[in-house]
Tab-separated table of C-alpha atoms in Angstrom:
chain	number	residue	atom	x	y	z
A	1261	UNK	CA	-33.686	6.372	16.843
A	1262	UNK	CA	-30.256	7.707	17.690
A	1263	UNK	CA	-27.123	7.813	15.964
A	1264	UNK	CA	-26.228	4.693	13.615
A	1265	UNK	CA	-22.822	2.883	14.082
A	1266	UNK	CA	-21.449	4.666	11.655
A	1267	UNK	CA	-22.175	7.559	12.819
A	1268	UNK	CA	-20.997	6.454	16.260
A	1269	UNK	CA	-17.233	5.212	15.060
A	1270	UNK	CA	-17.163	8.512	13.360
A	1271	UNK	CA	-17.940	10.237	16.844
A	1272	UNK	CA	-16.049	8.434	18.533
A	1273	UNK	CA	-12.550	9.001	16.272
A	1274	UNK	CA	-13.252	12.618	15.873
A	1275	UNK	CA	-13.658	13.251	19.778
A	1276	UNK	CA	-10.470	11.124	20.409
A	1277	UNK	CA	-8.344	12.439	18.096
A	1278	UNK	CA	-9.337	16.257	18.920
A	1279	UNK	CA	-9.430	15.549	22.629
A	1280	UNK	CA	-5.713	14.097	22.413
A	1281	UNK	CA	-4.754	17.364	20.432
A	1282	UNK	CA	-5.905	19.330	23.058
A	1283	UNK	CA	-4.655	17.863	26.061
A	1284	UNK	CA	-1.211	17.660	24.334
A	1285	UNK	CA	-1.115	13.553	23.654
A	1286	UNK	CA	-1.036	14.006	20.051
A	1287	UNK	CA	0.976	16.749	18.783
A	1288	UNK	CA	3.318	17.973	15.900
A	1289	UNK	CA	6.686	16.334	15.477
A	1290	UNK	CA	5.481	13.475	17.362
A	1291	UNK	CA	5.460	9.431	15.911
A	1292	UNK	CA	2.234	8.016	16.160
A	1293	UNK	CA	0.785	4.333	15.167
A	1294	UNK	CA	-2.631	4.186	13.271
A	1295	UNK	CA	-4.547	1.001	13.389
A	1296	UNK	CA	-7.482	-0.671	11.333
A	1297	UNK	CA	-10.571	-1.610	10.472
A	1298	UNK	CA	-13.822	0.667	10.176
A	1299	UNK	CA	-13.743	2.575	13.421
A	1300	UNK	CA	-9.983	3.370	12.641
A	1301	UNK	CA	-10.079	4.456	9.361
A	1302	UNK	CA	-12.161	7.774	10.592
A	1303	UNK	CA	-9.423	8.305	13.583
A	1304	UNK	CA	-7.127	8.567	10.085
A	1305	UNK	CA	-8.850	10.533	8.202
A	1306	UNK	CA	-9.489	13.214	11.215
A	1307	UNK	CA	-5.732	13.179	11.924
A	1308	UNK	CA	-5.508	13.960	8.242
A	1309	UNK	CA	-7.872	17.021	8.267
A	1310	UNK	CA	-5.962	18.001	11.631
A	1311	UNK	CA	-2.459	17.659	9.642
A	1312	UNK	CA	-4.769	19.825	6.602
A	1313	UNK	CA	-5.867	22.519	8.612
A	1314	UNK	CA	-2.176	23.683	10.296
A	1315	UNK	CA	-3.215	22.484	13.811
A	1316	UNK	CA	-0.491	19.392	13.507
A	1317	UNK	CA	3.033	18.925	11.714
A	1318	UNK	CA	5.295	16.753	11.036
A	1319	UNK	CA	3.707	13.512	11.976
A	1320	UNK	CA	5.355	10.484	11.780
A	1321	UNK	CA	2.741	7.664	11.198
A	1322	UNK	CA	3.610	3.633	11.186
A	1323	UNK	CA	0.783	1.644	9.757
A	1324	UNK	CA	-0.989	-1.441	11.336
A	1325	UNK	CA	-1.366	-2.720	7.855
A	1326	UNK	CA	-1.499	-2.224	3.678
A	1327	UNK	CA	-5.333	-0.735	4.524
A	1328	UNK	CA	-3.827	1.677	7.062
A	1329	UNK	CA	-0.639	2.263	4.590
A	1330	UNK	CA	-2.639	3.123	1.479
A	1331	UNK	CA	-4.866	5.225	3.412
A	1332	UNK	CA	-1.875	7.314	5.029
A	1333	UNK	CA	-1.046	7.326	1.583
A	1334	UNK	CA	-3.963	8.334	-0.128
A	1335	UNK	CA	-4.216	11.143	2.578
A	1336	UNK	CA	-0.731	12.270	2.910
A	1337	UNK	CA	0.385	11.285	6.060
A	1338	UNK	CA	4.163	10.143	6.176
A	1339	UNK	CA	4.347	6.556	6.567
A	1340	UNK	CA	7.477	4.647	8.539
A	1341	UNK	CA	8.252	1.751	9.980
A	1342	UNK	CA	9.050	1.061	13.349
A	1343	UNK	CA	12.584	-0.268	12.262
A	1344	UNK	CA	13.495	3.575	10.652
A	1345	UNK	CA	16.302	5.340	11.839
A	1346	UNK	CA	13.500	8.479	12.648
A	1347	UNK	CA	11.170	5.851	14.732
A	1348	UNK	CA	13.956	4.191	16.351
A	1349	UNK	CA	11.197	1.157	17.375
A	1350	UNK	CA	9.373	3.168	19.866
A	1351	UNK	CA	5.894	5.447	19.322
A	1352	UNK	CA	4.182	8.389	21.696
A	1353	UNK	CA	0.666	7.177	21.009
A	1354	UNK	CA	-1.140	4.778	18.752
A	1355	UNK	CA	-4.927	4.459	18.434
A	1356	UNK	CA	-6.924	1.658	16.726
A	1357	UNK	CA	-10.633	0.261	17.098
A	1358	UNK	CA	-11.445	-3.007	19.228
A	1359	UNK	CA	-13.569	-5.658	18.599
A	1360	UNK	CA	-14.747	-6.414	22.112
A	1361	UNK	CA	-13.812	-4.380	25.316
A	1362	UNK	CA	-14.450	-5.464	29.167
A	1363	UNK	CA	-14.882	-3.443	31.763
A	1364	UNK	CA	-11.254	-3.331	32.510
A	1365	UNK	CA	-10.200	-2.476	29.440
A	1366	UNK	CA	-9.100	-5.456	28.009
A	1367	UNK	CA	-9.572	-6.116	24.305
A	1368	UNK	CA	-9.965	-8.170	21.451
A	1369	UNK	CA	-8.615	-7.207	18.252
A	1370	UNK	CA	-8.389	-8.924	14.814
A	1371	UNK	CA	-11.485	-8.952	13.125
A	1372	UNK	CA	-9.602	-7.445	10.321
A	1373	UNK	CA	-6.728	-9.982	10.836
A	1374	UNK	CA	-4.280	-7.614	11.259
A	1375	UNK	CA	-3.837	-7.938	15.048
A	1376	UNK	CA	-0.223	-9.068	15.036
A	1377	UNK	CA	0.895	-5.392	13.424
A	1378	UNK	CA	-1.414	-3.865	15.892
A	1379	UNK	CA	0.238	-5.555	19.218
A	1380	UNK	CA	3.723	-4.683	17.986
A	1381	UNK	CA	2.608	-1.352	17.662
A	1382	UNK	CA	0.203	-1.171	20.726
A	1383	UNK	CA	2.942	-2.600	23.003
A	1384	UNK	CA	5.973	-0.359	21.705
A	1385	UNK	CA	3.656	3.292	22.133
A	1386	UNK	CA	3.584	5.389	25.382
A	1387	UNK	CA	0.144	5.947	24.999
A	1388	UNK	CA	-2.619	3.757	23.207
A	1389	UNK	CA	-6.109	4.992	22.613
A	1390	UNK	CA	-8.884	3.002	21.448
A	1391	UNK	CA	-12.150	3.927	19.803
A	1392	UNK	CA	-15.171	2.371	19.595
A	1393	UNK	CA	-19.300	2.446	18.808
A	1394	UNK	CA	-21.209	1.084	22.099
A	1395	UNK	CA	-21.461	-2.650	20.140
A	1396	UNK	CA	-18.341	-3.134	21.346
A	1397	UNK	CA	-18.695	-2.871	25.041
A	1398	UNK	CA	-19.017	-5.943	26.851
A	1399	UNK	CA	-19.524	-7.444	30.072
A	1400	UNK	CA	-16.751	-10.358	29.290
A	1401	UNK	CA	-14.595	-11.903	26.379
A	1402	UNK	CA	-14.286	-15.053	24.653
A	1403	UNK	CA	-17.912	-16.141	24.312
A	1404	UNK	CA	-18.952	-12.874	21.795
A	1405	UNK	CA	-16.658	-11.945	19.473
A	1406	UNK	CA	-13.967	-14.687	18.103
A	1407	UNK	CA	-10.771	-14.475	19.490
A	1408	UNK	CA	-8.436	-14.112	16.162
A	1409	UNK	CA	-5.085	-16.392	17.002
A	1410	UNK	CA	-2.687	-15.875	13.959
A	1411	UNK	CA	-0.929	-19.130	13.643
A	1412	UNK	CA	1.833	-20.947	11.557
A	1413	UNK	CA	0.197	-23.030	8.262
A	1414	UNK	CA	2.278	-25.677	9.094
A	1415	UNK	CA	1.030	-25.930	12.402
A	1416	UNK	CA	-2.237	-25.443	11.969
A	1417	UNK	CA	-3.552	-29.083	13.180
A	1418	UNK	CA	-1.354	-29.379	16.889
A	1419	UNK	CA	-2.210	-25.678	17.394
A	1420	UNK	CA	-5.783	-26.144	17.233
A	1421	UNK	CA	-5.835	-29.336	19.259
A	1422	UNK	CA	-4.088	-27.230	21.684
A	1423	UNK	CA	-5.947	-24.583	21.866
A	1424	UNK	CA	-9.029	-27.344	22.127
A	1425	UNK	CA	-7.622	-28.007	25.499
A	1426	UNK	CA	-7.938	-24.498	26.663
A	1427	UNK	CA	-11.733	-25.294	25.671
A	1428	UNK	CA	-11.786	-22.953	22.618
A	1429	UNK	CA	-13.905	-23.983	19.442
A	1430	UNK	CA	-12.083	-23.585	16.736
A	1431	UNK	CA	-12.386	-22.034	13.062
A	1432	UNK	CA	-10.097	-21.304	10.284
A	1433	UNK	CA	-10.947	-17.972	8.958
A	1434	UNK	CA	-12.160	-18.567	4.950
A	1435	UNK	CA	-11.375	-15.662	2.503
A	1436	UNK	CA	-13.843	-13.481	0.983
A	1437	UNK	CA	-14.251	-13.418	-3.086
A	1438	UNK	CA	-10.624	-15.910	-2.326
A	1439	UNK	CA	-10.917	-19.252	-2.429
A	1440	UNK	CA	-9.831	-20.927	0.573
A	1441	UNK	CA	-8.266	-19.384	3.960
A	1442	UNK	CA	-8.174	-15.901	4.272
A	1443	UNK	CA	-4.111	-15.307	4.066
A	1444	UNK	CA	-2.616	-12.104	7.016
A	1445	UNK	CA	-0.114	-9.546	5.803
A	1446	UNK	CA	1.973	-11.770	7.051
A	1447	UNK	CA	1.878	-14.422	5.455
A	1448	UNK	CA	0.286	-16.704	7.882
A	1449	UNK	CA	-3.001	-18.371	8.768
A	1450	UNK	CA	-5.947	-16.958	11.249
A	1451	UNK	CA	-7.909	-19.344	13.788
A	1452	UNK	CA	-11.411	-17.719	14.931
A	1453	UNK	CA	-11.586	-19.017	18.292
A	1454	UNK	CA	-14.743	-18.935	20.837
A	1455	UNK	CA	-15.484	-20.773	24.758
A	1456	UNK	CA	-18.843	-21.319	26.180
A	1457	UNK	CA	-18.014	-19.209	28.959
A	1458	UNK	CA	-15.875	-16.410	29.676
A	1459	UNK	CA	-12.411	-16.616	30.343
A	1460	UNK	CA	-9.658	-14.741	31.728
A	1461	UNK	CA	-8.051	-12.853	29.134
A	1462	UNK	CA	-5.008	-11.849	31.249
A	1463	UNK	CA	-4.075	-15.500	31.325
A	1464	UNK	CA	-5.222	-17.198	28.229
A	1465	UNK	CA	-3.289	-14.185	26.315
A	1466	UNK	CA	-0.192	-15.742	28.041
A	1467	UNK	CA	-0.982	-19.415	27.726
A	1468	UNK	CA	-2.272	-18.940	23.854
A	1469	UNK	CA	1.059	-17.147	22.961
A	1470	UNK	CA	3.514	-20.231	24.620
A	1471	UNK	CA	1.779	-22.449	22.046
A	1472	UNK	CA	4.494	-23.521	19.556
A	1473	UNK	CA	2.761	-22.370	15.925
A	1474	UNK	CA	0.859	-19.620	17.369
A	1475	UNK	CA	2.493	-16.344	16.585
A	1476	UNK	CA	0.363	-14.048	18.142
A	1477	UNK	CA	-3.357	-14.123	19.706
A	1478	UNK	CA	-6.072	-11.278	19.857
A	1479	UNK	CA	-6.284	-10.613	23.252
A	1480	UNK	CA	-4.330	-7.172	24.385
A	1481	UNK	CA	-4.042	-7.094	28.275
A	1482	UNK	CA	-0.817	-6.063	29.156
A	1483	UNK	CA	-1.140	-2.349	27.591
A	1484	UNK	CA	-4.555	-0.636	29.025
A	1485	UNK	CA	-5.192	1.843	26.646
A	1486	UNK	CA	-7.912	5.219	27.147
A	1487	UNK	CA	-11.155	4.092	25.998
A	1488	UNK	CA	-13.533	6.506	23.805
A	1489	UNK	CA	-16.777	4.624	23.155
A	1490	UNK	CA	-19.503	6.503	21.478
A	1491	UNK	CA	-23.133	6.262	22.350
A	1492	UNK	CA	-26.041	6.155	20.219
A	1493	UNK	CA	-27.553	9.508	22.085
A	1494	UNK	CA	-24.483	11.311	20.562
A	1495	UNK	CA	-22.354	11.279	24.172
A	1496	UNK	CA	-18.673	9.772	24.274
A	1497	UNK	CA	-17.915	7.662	26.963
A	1498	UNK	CA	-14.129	7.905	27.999
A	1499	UNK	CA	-12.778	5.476	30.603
């Protein structure tokens, strides 16, 4: 039967994390961004135990969002931003779950609409490591997974005509036990966007992000991060 996906994002996390300790990518005094979402959240919590058992010290941790923060919190890990005089807007690693990766590398992010926080923190880290269970790897993007676009309210109408024009299918994302659209830590709106066939991501991360409205899109291409995808047999694929 194999191991569940639970058991695979678990996997996963706890072979990145102690493979990055080892090989001297994550290591005490250093600043580090922590992403979110389920395959995250163990990457987290293993850092914690890591930070518990005398191995690491004096992390410096910036959040991807209020999940990520009240986690840190809950487990004790120093929280910053990347605007703090000790972060000084640059990180030595951050490491997050994906949504969708190709065979490149490339990603989607956003499922848990905090993909704006995550590419501010992706792009400003010297290192970015991803995990993932093997649902995630993919031949292609854009016909799977929805493409989160985080967009303006007031723009919501011209952005999505635009984006029609790219050939995307467009949805706004409805809350959960919340009436209406589901609202980002920032404030803004979330478009879940789909093509019929795949598309480059390279390019349609460029030409989403020069629509007026849109403030960010889900696709990361210009970062490749180390991949560590976990297998249902219990081996960890690292590319």
């Amino acid at each position: 039967m194999g191991i569940s996906k639970d058991g695979q994002k678990i996997l996963a996390a706890t072979t990145a994390v102690d493979s990055l300790i080892k090989e001297g990518k994550i290591f005490s005094g250093m600043k580090i961004g922590l992403g979110t979402g389920s395959t995250a959240m163990p990457a987290v919590k293993r850092l914690a135990q890591r930070i518990e058992d005398g191995t690491l010290k004096d992390i410096k941790a910036v959040a991807t969002s209020f999940q990520t923060t009240l986690a840190c919190e809950e487990l004790g890990i120093p929280v910053y931003t990347l605007n703090d005089r000790a972060i000084n807007g640059t990180l030595d690693l951050a490491i997050d779950g994906a949504d969708e990766i190709d065979p490149d590398n490339n990603l989607i992010k956003g499922g848990g609409a905090a993909l704006l926080r995550e590419k501010i923190i992706a792009y400003n880290s010297s290192n970015f490591a991803i995990v993932a269970d093997s649902s995630k790897d993919v031949k292609s993007l854009g016909t799977g997974f929805a493409l989160p676009v985080e967009i303006i309210a007031e723009a919501r109408v011209p952005v999505i005509k635009a984006l029609e024009k790219l050939g995307a299918e467009c949805v706004l994302r409805e809350g959960v036990k919340k009436a209406g659209p589901v609202i980002t830590d920032n404030g803004n709106l979330i478009l879940d966007c789909k093509w019929k066939s795949p598309v480059n991501p390279h390019e349609m991360e460029e030409k989403i992000d020069g629509i007026i409205g849109v403030v960010e899109c889900g696709f990361f291409t210009k970062i490749k991060p180390e991949v560590f995808i976990a297998k249902s047999d219990g081996t960890v694929e690292r590319r």
